[in-house]
Amino acid sequence: MVHIVAMLLHLAFVPSPEFEAAVQAELNAIYESTPVRFQVMVEREGMHLGAVSDVVYVDASGACIARSPWAGGALASTESVDGVLKPLMTVDCDKLAAYVGYPPAIPKALARVLAHEMLHYLLQEPHHASEGLFRASLSRAKLIDGVTVLRASETNRVKARLTGSL
């Protein structure tokens, strides 16, 4: 059974036509070994979601422009209410841009940050792993270079969570 996640991006800027597609392609590549598939859409008036299993709202603050040098800190977070992680995520897009330092890499880096936050939400796990995409912090290289996939343990946990066996 495929678990379709509509990921609505609330952006403070108008992205290029390729932006949504690039974020969606990277997320789907990362989650390829799971039953999760993403439909990434920039939030707009009159949009139609169709048949989805889940809706995740992402508030990306800023214009994805490095306005100041990287100063550290979290790039994103997932909302928690009474210990339950909700499908509400925030991303500091200007901080992300300062961290990766290369504007064409922003869609891929954003997708990887969102893939990390989706692990928190899907697994209902506020803590981090010691390696892989679920580490507490990811290097610039991990956000923009090569191919990123979920580790087998992450894939198995996502599958188990979606089938109710976790």
PDB file of N, CA and C in Angstrom, residues 32-118:
ATOM      1  N   GLU A  32      12.490   6.102  -1.478  1.00  0.00           N
ATOM      2  CA  GLU A  32      12.185   5.096  -2.501  1.00  0.00           C
ATOM      3  C   GLU A  32      11.991   3.702  -1.918  1.00  0.00           C
ATOM      4  N   SER A  33      12.733   3.353  -0.887  1.00  0.00           N
ATOM      5  CA  SER A  33      12.647   2.000  -0.321  1.00  0.00           C
ATOM      6  C   SER A  33      11.493   1.836   0.676  1.00  0.00           C
ATOM      7  N   THR A  34      10.682   2.865   0.825  1.00  0.00           N
ATOM      8  CA  THR A  34       9.520   2.797   1.713  1.00  0.00           C
ATOM      9  C   THR A  34       8.253   2.931   0.880  1.00  0.00           C
ATOM     10  N   PRO A  35       7.084   2.710   1.493  1.00  0.00           N
ATOM     11  CA  PRO A  35       5.837   2.916   0.749  1.00  0.00           C
ATOM     12  C   PRO A  35       5.410   4.387   0.695  1.00  0.00           C
ATOM     13  N   VAL A  36       6.223   5.302   1.223  1.00  0.00           N
ATOM     14  CA  VAL A  36       5.874   6.717   1.263  1.00  0.00           C
ATOM     15  C   VAL A  36       6.239   7.388  -0.064  1.00  0.00           C
ATOM     16  N   ARG A  37       5.280   8.139  -0.621  1.00  0.00           N
ATOM     17  CA  ARG A  37       5.520   8.941  -1.817  1.00  0.00           C
ATOM     18  C   ARG A  37       5.006  10.349  -1.545  1.00  0.00           C
ATOM     19  N   PHE A  38       5.701  11.325  -2.092  1.00  0.00           N
ATOM     20  CA  PHE A  38       5.389  12.724  -1.819  1.00  0.00           C
ATOM     21  C   PHE A  38       4.823  13.429  -3.039  1.00  0.00           C
ATOM     22  N   GLN A  39       3.862  14.288  -2.777  1.00  0.00           N
ATOM     23  CA  GLN A  39       3.374  15.260  -3.747  1.00  0.00           C
ATOM     24  C   GLN A  39       3.683  16.616  -3.126  1.00  0.00           C
ATOM     25  N   VAL A  40       4.688  17.279  -3.637  1.00  0.00           N
ATOM     26  CA  VAL A  40       5.111  18.566  -3.088  1.00  0.00           C
ATOM     27  C   VAL A  40       4.444  19.673  -3.886  1.00  0.00           C
ATOM     28  N   MET A  41       3.804  20.581  -3.150  1.00  0.00           N
ATOM     29  CA  MET A  41       3.107  21.689  -3.798  1.00  0.00           C
ATOM     30  C   MET A  41       3.355  22.964  -3.020  1.00  0.00           C
ATOM     31  N   VAL A  42       3.601  24.035  -3.741  1.00  0.00           N
ATOM     32  CA  VAL A  42       3.669  25.337  -3.106  1.00  0.00           C
ATOM     33  C   VAL A  42       2.225  25.757  -2.849  1.00  0.00           C
ATOM     34  N   GLU A  43       1.966  26.147  -1.617  1.00  0.00           N
ATOM     35  CA  GLU A  43       0.610  26.528  -1.218  1.00  0.00           C
ATOM     36  C   GLU A  43       0.121  27.696  -2.068  1.00  0.00           C
ATOM     37  N   ARG A  44      -1.073  27.527  -2.637  1.00  0.00           N
ATOM     38  CA  ARG A  44      -1.689  28.600  -3.400  1.00  0.00           C
ATOM     39  C   ARG A  44      -3.207  28.492  -3.306  1.00  0.00           C
ATOM     40  N   GLU A  45      -3.857  29.600  -3.546  1.00  0.00           N
ATOM     41  CA  GLU A  45      -5.306  29.641  -3.460  1.00  0.00           C
ATOM     42  C   GLU A  45      -5.939  28.714  -4.496  1.00  0.00           C
ATOM     43  N   GLY A  46      -6.988  28.018  -4.084  1.00  0.00           N
ATOM     44  CA  GLY A  46      -7.743  27.176  -4.995  1.00  0.00           C
ATOM     45  C   GLY A  46      -7.073  25.865  -5.363  1.00  0.00           C
ATOM     46  N   MET A  47      -6.059  25.454  -4.605  1.00  0.00           N
ATOM     47  CA  MET A  47      -5.372  24.214  -4.943  1.00  0.00           C
ATOM     48  C   MET A  47      -6.219  23.011  -4.552  1.00  0.00           C
ATOM     49  N   HIS A  48      -6.012  21.913  -5.243  1.00  0.00           N
ATOM     50  CA  HIS A  48      -6.746  20.671  -4.994  1.00  0.00           C
ATOM     51  C   HIS A  48      -5.751  19.578  -4.630  1.00  0.00           C
ATOM     52  N   LEU A  49      -5.993  18.883  -3.525  1.00  0.00           N
ATOM     53  CA  LEU A  49      -5.052  17.875  -3.055  1.00  0.00           C
ATOM     54  C   LEU A  49      -5.271  16.499  -3.664  1.00  0.00           C
ATOM     55  N   GLY A  50      -6.470  16.152  -4.053  1.00  0.00           N
ATOM     56  CA  GLY A  50      -6.710  14.805  -4.572  1.00  0.00           C
ATOM     57  C   GLY A  50      -6.689  13.781  -3.452  1.00  0.00           C
ATOM     58  N   ALA A  51      -6.438  12.538  -3.800  1.00  0.00           N
ATOM     59  CA  ALA A  51      -6.441  11.443  -2.821  1.00  0.00           C
ATOM     60  C   ALA A  51      -5.058  11.307  -2.193  1.00  0.00           C
ATOM     61  N   VAL A  52      -4.976  11.667  -0.930  1.00  0.00           N
ATOM     62  CA  VAL A  52      -3.712  11.564  -0.208  1.00  0.00           C
ATOM     63  C   VAL A  52      -3.943  10.860   1.120  1.00  0.00           C
ATOM     64  N   SER A  53      -2.880  10.301   1.681  1.00  0.00           N
ATOM     65  CA  SER A  53      -2.957   9.621   2.967  1.00  0.00           C
ATOM     66  C   SER A  53      -2.679  10.567   4.125  1.00  0.00           C
ATOM     67  N   ASP A  54      -1.918  11.596   3.863  1.00  0.00           N
ATOM     68  CA  ASP A  54      -1.435  12.499   4.893  1.00  0.00           C
ATOM     69  C   ASP A  54      -1.198  13.864   4.263  1.00  0.00           C
ATOM     70  N   VAL A  55      -1.356  14.918   5.051  1.00  0.00           N
ATOM     71  CA  VAL A  55      -1.012  16.267   4.607  1.00  0.00           C
ATOM     72  C   VAL A  55      -0.037  16.837   5.622  1.00  0.00           C
ATOM     73  N   VAL A  56       1.092  17.306   5.130  1.00  0.00           N
ATOM     74  CA  VAL A  56       2.112  17.918   5.969  1.00  0.00           C
ATOM     75  C   VAL A  56       2.264  19.366   5.520  1.00  0.00           C
ATOM     76  N   TYR A  57       2.189  20.274   6.468  1.00  0.00           N
ATOM     77  CA  TYR A  57       2.305  21.694   6.177  1.00  0.00           C
ATOM     78  C   TYR A  57       3.697  22.166   6.579  1.00  0.00           C
ATOM     79  N   VAL A  58       4.379  22.832   5.654  1.00  0.00           N
ATOM     80  CA  VAL A  58       5.733  23.320   5.899  1.00  0.00           C
ATOM     81  C   VAL A  58       5.736  24.830   5.752  1.00  0.00           C
ATOM     82  N   ASP A  59       6.082  25.529   6.818  1.00  0.00           N
ATOM     83  CA  ASP A  59       6.221  26.977   6.784  1.00  0.00           C
ATOM     84  C   ASP A  59       7.703  27.292   6.629  1.00  0.00           C
ATOM     85  N   ALA A  60       8.079  27.720   5.435  1.00  0.00           N
ATOM     86  CA  ALA A  60       9.477  28.060   5.161  1.00  0.00           C
ATOM     87  C   ALA A  60       9.618  29.570   5.253  1.00  0.00           C
ATOM     88  N   SER A  61      10.242  30.034   6.321  1.00  0.00           N
ATOM     89  CA  SER A  61      10.402  31.469   6.506  1.00  0.00           C
ATOM     90  C   SER A  61      11.600  31.970   5.711  1.00  0.00           C
ATOM     91  N   GLY A  62      11.533  33.213   5.290  1.00  0.00           N
ATOM     92  CA  GLY A  62      12.619  33.816   4.536  1.00  0.00           C
ATOM     93  C   GLY A  62      12.492  33.533   3.053  1.00  0.00           C
ATOM     94  N   ALA A  63      13.422  34.088   2.309  1.00  0.00           N
ATOM     95  CA  ALA A  63      13.390  33.990   0.851  1.00  0.00           C
ATOM     96  C   ALA A  63      14.449  33.040   0.307  1.00  0.00           C
ATOM     97  N   CYS A  64      15.017  32.209   1.174  1.00  0.00           N
ATOM     98  CA  CYS A  64      16.084  31.274   0.778  1.00  0.00           C
ATOM     99  C   CYS A  64      17.278  32.032   0.197  1.00  0.00           C
ATOM    100  N   ILE A  65      17.595  33.145   0.845  1.00  0.00           N
ATOM    101  CA  ILE A  65      18.744  33.969   0.467  1.00  0.00           C
ATOM    102  C   ILE A  65      19.643  34.084   1.685  1.00  0.00           C
ATOM    103  N   ALA A  66      20.932  33.856   1.494  1.00  0.00           N
ATOM    104  CA  ALA A  66      21.892  33.965   2.593  1.00  0.00           C
ATOM    105  C   ALA A  66      22.103  35.448   2.901  1.00  0.00           C
ATOM    106  N   ARG A  67      21.358  35.953   3.867  1.00  0.00           N
ATOM    107  CA  ARG A  67      21.432  37.371   4.226  1.00  0.00           C
ATOM    108  C   ARG A  67      22.586  37.668   5.174  1.00  0.00           C
ATOM    109  N   SER A  68      23.048  36.650   5.858  1.00  0.00           N
ATOM    110  CA  SER A  68      24.176  36.806   6.773  1.00  0.00           C
ATOM    111  C   SER A  68      24.934  35.490   6.805  1.00  0.00           C
ATOM    112  N   PRO A  69      26.161  35.489   7.305  1.00  0.00           N
ATOM    113  CA  PRO A  69      26.928  34.233   7.365  1.00  0.00           C
ATOM    114  C   PRO A  69      26.244  33.208   8.275  1.00  0.00           C
ATOM    115  N   TRP A  70      26.545  31.959   8.028  1.00  0.00           N
ATOM    116  CA  TRP A  70      26.013  30.864   8.830  1.00  0.00           C
ATOM    117  C   TRP A  70      26.401  31.074  10.286  1.00  0.00           C
ATOM    118  N   ALA A  71      25.413  31.045  11.181  1.00  0.00           N
ATOM    119  CA  ALA A  71      25.665  31.285  12.601  1.00  0.00           C
ATOM    120  C   ALA A  71      25.316  30.072  13.456  1.00  0.00           C
ATOM    121  N   GLY A  72      25.028  28.945  12.839  1.00  0.00           N
ATOM    122  CA  GLY A  72      24.696  27.751  13.594  1.00  0.00           C
ATOM    123  C   GLY A  72      23.227  27.682  13.958  1.00  0.00           C
ATOM    124  N   GLY A  73      22.853  26.584  14.594  1.00  0.00           N
ATOM    125  CA  GLY A  73      21.476  26.392  15.037  1.00  0.00           C
ATOM    126  C   GLY A  73      20.681  25.500  14.117  1.00  0.00           C
ATOM    127  N   ALA A  74      19.494  25.147  14.573  1.00  0.00           N
ATOM    128  CA  ALA A  74      18.619  24.238  13.828  1.00  0.00           C
ATOM    129  C   ALA A  74      18.111  24.894  12.553  1.00  0.00           C
ATOM    130  N   LEU A  75      18.035  24.105  11.494  1.00  0.00           N
ATOM    131  CA  LEU A  75      17.503  24.572  10.214  1.00  0.00           C
ATOM    132  C   LEU A  75      15.991  24.380  10.145  1.00  0.00           C
ATOM    133  N   ALA A  76      15.477  23.398  10.882  1.00  0.00           N
ATOM    134  CA  ALA A  76      14.054  23.069  10.800  1.00  0.00           C
ATOM    135  C   ALA A  76      13.591  22.427  12.097  1.00  0.00           C
ATOM    136  N   SER A  77      12.270  22.362  12.235  1.00  0.00           N
ATOM    137  CA  SER A  77      11.695  21.682  13.400  1.00  0.00           C
ATOM    138  C   SER A  77      10.320  21.138  13.028  1.00  0.00           C
ATOM    139  N   THR A  78       9.868  20.183  13.827  1.00  0.00           N
ATOM    140  CA  THR A  78       8.538  19.595  13.682  1.00  0.00           C
ATOM    141  C   THR A  78       7.774  19.885  14.960  1.00  0.00           C
ATOM    142  N   GLU A  79       6.567  20.386  14.813  1.00  0.00           N
ATOM    143  CA  GLU A  79       5.733  20.773  15.950  1.00  0.00           C
ATOM    144  C   GLU A  79       5.358  19.562  16.797  1.00  0.00           C
ATOM    145  N   SER A  80       5.411  19.745  18.104  1.00  0.00           N
ATOM    146  CA  SER A  80       5.029  18.697  19.040  1.00  0.00           C
ATOM    147  C   SER A  80       3.989  19.250  20.011  1.00  0.00           C
ATOM    148  N   VAL A  81       2.927  18.491  20.229  1.00  0.00           N
ATOM    149  CA  VAL A  81       1.896  18.866  21.187  1.00  0.00           C
ATOM    150  C   VAL A  81       1.696  17.678  22.118  1.00  0.00           C
ATOM    151  N   ASP A  82       1.960  17.886  23.398  1.00  0.00           N
ATOM    152  CA  ASP A  82       1.831  16.830  24.406  1.00  0.00           C
ATOM    153  C   ASP A  82       2.592  15.565  24.013  1.00  0.00           C
ATOM    154  N   GLY A  83       3.773  15.745  23.440  1.00  0.00           N
ATOM    155  CA  GLY A  83       4.628  14.620  23.077  1.00  0.00           C
ATOM    156  C   GLY A  83       4.299  13.949  21.759  1.00  0.00           C
ATOM    157  N   VAL A  84       3.269  14.437  21.061  1.00  0.00           N
ATOM    158  CA  VAL A  84       2.891  13.872  19.761  1.00  0.00           C
ATOM    159  C   VAL A  84       3.396  14.816  18.671  1.00  0.00           C
ATOM    160  N   LEU A  85       4.195  14.276  17.766  1.00  0.00           N
ATOM    161  CA  LEU A  85       4.721  15.086  16.671  1.00  0.00           C
ATOM    162  C   LEU A  85       3.638  15.266  15.615  1.00  0.00           C
ATOM    163  N   LYS A  86       3.422  16.506  15.227  1.00  0.00           N
ATOM    164  CA  LYS A  86       2.349  16.871  14.305  1.00  0.00           C
ATOM    165  C   LYS A  86       2.902  17.099  12.897  1.00  0.00           C
ATOM    166  N   PRO A  87       2.047  17.057  11.886  1.00  0.00           N
ATOM    167  CA  PRO A  87       2.495  17.285  10.509  1.00  0.00           C
ATOM    168  C   PRO A  87       2.656  18.778  10.199  1.00  0.00           C
ATOM    169  N   LEU A  88       3.305  19.466  11.106  1.00  0.00           N
ATOM    170  CA  LEU A  88       3.556  20.900  10.971  1.00  0.00           C
ATOM    171  C   LEU A  88       5.051  21.147  11.144  1.00  0.00           C
ATOM    172  N   MET A  89       5.687  21.590  10.086  1.00  0.00           N
ATOM    173  CA  MET A  89       7.129  21.782  10.103  1.00  0.00           C
ATOM    174  C   MET A  89       7.473  23.223   9.766  1.00  0.00           C
ATOM    175  N   THR A  90       8.575  23.680  10.336  1.00  0.00           N
ATOM    176  CA  THR A  90       9.089  24.999   9.973  1.00  0.00           C
ATOM    177  C   THR A  90      10.528  24.834   9.505  1.00  0.00           C
ATOM    178  N   VAL A  91      10.879  25.635   8.518  1.00  0.00           N
ATOM    179  CA  VAL A  91      12.239  25.646   7.992  1.00  0.00           C
ATOM    180  C   VAL A  91      12.676  27.102   7.918  1.00  0.00           C
ATOM    181  N   ASP A  92      13.868  27.379   8.421  1.00  0.00           N
ATOM    182  CA  ASP A  92      14.442  28.712   8.278  1.00  0.00           C
ATOM    183  C   ASP A  92      15.218  28.715   6.963  1.00  0.00           C
ATOM    184  N   CYS A  93      14.540  29.144   5.903  1.00  0.00           N
ATOM    185  CA  CYS A  93      15.091  29.027   4.559  1.00  0.00           C
ATOM    186  C   CYS A  93      16.328  29.919   4.362  1.00  0.00           C
ATOM    187  N   ASP A  94      16.352  31.079   5.001  1.00  0.00           N
ATOM    188  CA  ASP A  94      17.534  31.942   4.889  1.00  0.00           C
ATOM    189  C   ASP A  94      18.735  31.296   5.582  1.00  0.00           C
ATOM    190  N   LYS A  95      18.493  30.667   6.721  1.00  0.00           N
ATOM    191  CA  LYS A  95      19.567  29.967   7.429  1.00  0.00           C
ATOM    192  C   LYS A  95      20.068  28.789   6.594  1.00  0.00           C
ATOM    193  N   LEU A  96      19.144  28.075   5.964  1.00  0.00           N
ATOM    194  CA  LEU A  96      19.521  26.971   5.073  1.00  0.00           C
ATOM    195  C   LEU A  96      20.389  27.485   3.927  1.00  0.00           C
ATOM    196  N   ALA A  97      19.995  28.597   3.326  1.00  0.00           N
ATOM    197  CA  ALA A  97      20.770  29.182   2.232  1.00  0.00           C
ATOM    198  C   ALA A  97      22.158  29.589   2.702  1.00  0.00           C
ATOM    199  N   ALA A  98      22.251  30.147   3.897  1.00  0.00           N
ATOM    200  CA  ALA A  98      23.563  30.526   4.440  1.00  0.00           C
ATOM    201  C   ALA A  98      24.421  29.293   4.693  1.00  0.00           C
ATOM    202  N   TYR A  99      23.787  28.210   5.124  1.00  0.00           N
ATOM    203  CA  TYR A  99      24.524  26.982   5.429  1.00  0.00           C
ATOM    204  C   TYR A  99      25.049  26.305   4.169  1.00  0.00           C
ATOM    205  N   VAL A 100      24.193  26.147   3.151  1.00  0.00           N
ATOM    206  CA  VAL A 100      24.645  25.446   1.947  1.00  0.00           C
ATOM    207  C   VAL A 100      25.449  26.345   1.030  1.00  0.00           C
ATOM    208  N   GLY A 101      25.188  27.647   1.058  1.00  0.00           N
ATOM    209  CA  GLY A 101      26.018  28.608   0.344  1.00  0.00           C
ATOM    210  C   GLY A 101      25.999  28.544  -1.164  1.00  0.00           C
ATOM    211  N   TYR A 102      25.073  27.845  -1.752  1.00  0.00           N
ATOM    212  CA  TYR A 102      25.046  27.703  -3.202  1.00  0.00           C
ATOM    213  C   TYR A 102      23.584  27.635  -3.641  1.00  0.00           C
ATOM    214  N   PRO A 103      23.012  28.743  -4.142  1.00  0.00           N
ATOM    215  CA  PRO A 103      21.572  28.803  -4.421  1.00  0.00           C
ATOM    216  C   PRO A 103      20.992  27.651  -5.237  1.00  0.00           C
ATOM    217  N   PRO A 104      21.648  27.153  -6.292  1.00  0.00           N
ATOM    218  CA  PRO A 104      21.022  26.042  -7.025  1.00  0.00           C
ATOM    219  C   PRO A 104      20.871  24.760  -6.196  1.00  0.00           C
ATOM    220  N   ALA A 105      21.592  24.664  -5.087  1.00  0.00           N
ATOM    221  CA  ALA A 105      21.514  23.468  -4.243  1.00  0.00           C
ATOM    222  C   ALA A 105      20.368  23.538  -3.239  1.00  0.00           C
ATOM    223  N   ILE A 106      19.685  24.656  -3.152  1.00  0.00           N
ATOM    224  CA  ILE A 106      18.654  24.828  -2.120  1.00  0.00           C
ATOM    225  C   ILE A 106      17.514  23.818  -2.241  1.00  0.00           C
ATOM    226  N   PRO A 107      16.943  23.533  -3.413  1.00  0.00           N
ATOM    227  CA  PRO A 107      15.856  22.532  -3.448  1.00  0.00           C
ATOM    228  C   PRO A 107      16.294  21.166  -2.917  1.00  0.00           C
ATOM    229  N   LYS A 108      17.484  20.714  -3.284  1.00  0.00           N
ATOM    230  CA  LYS A 108      17.972  19.412  -2.805  1.00  0.00           C
ATOM    231  C   LYS A 108      18.199  19.461  -1.294  1.00  0.00           C
ATOM    232  N   ALA A 109      18.828  20.525  -0.817  1.00  0.00           N
ATOM    233  CA  ALA A 109      19.081  20.660   0.621  1.00  0.00           C
ATOM    234  C   ALA A 109      17.771  20.747   1.393  1.00  0.00           C
ATOM    235  N   LEU A 110      16.811  21.496   0.870  1.00  0.00           N
ATOM    236  CA  LEU A 110      15.500  21.609   1.518  1.00  0.00           C
ATOM    237  C   LEU A 110      14.828  20.244   1.579  1.00  0.00           C
ATOM    238  N   ALA A 111      14.878  19.497   0.498  1.00  0.00           N
ATOM    239  CA  ALA A 111      14.277  18.156   0.479  1.00  0.00           C
ATOM    240  C   ALA A 111      14.907  17.268   1.532  1.00  0.00           C
ATOM    241  N   ARG A 112      16.213  17.340   1.691  1.00  0.00           N
ATOM    242  CA  ARG A 112      16.891  16.491   2.674  1.00  0.00           C
ATOM    243  C   ARG A 112      16.560  16.903   4.101  1.00  0.00           C
ATOM    244  N   VAL A 113      16.438  18.197   4.331  1.00  0.00           N
ATOM    245  CA  VAL A 113      16.018  18.673   5.649  1.00  0.00           C
ATOM    246  C   VAL A 113      14.592  18.199   5.927  1.00  0.00           C
ATOM    247  N   LEU A 114      13.720  18.299   4.931  1.00  0.00           N
ATOM    248  CA  LEU A 114      12.337  17.847   5.103  1.00  0.00           C
ATOM    249  C   LEU A 114      12.256  16.329   5.261  1.00  0.00           C
ATOM    250  N   ALA A 115      13.105  15.591   4.561  1.00  0.00           N
ATOM    251  CA  ALA A 115      13.137  14.131   4.726  1.00  0.00           C
ATOM    252  C   ALA A 115      13.499  13.778   6.166  1.00  0.00           C
ATOM    253  N   HIS A 116      14.427  14.514   6.748  1.00  0.00           N
ATOM    254  CA  HIS A 116      14.816  14.317   8.153  1.00  0.00           C
ATOM    255  C   HIS A 116      13.622  14.598   9.067  1.00  0.00           C
ATOM    256  N   GLU A 117      12.952  15.736   8.837  1.00  0.00           N
ATOM    257  CA  GLU A 117      11.798  16.089   9.670  1.00  0.00           C
ATOM    258  C   GLU A 117      10.663  15.083   9.492  1.00  0.00           C
ATOM    259  N   MET A 118      10.500  14.543   8.277  1.00  0.00           N
ATOM    260  CA  MET A 118       9.472  13.519   8.047  1.00  0.00           C
ATOM    261  C   MET A 118       9.754  12.268   8.859  1.00  0.00           C
TER     262      MET A 118
END
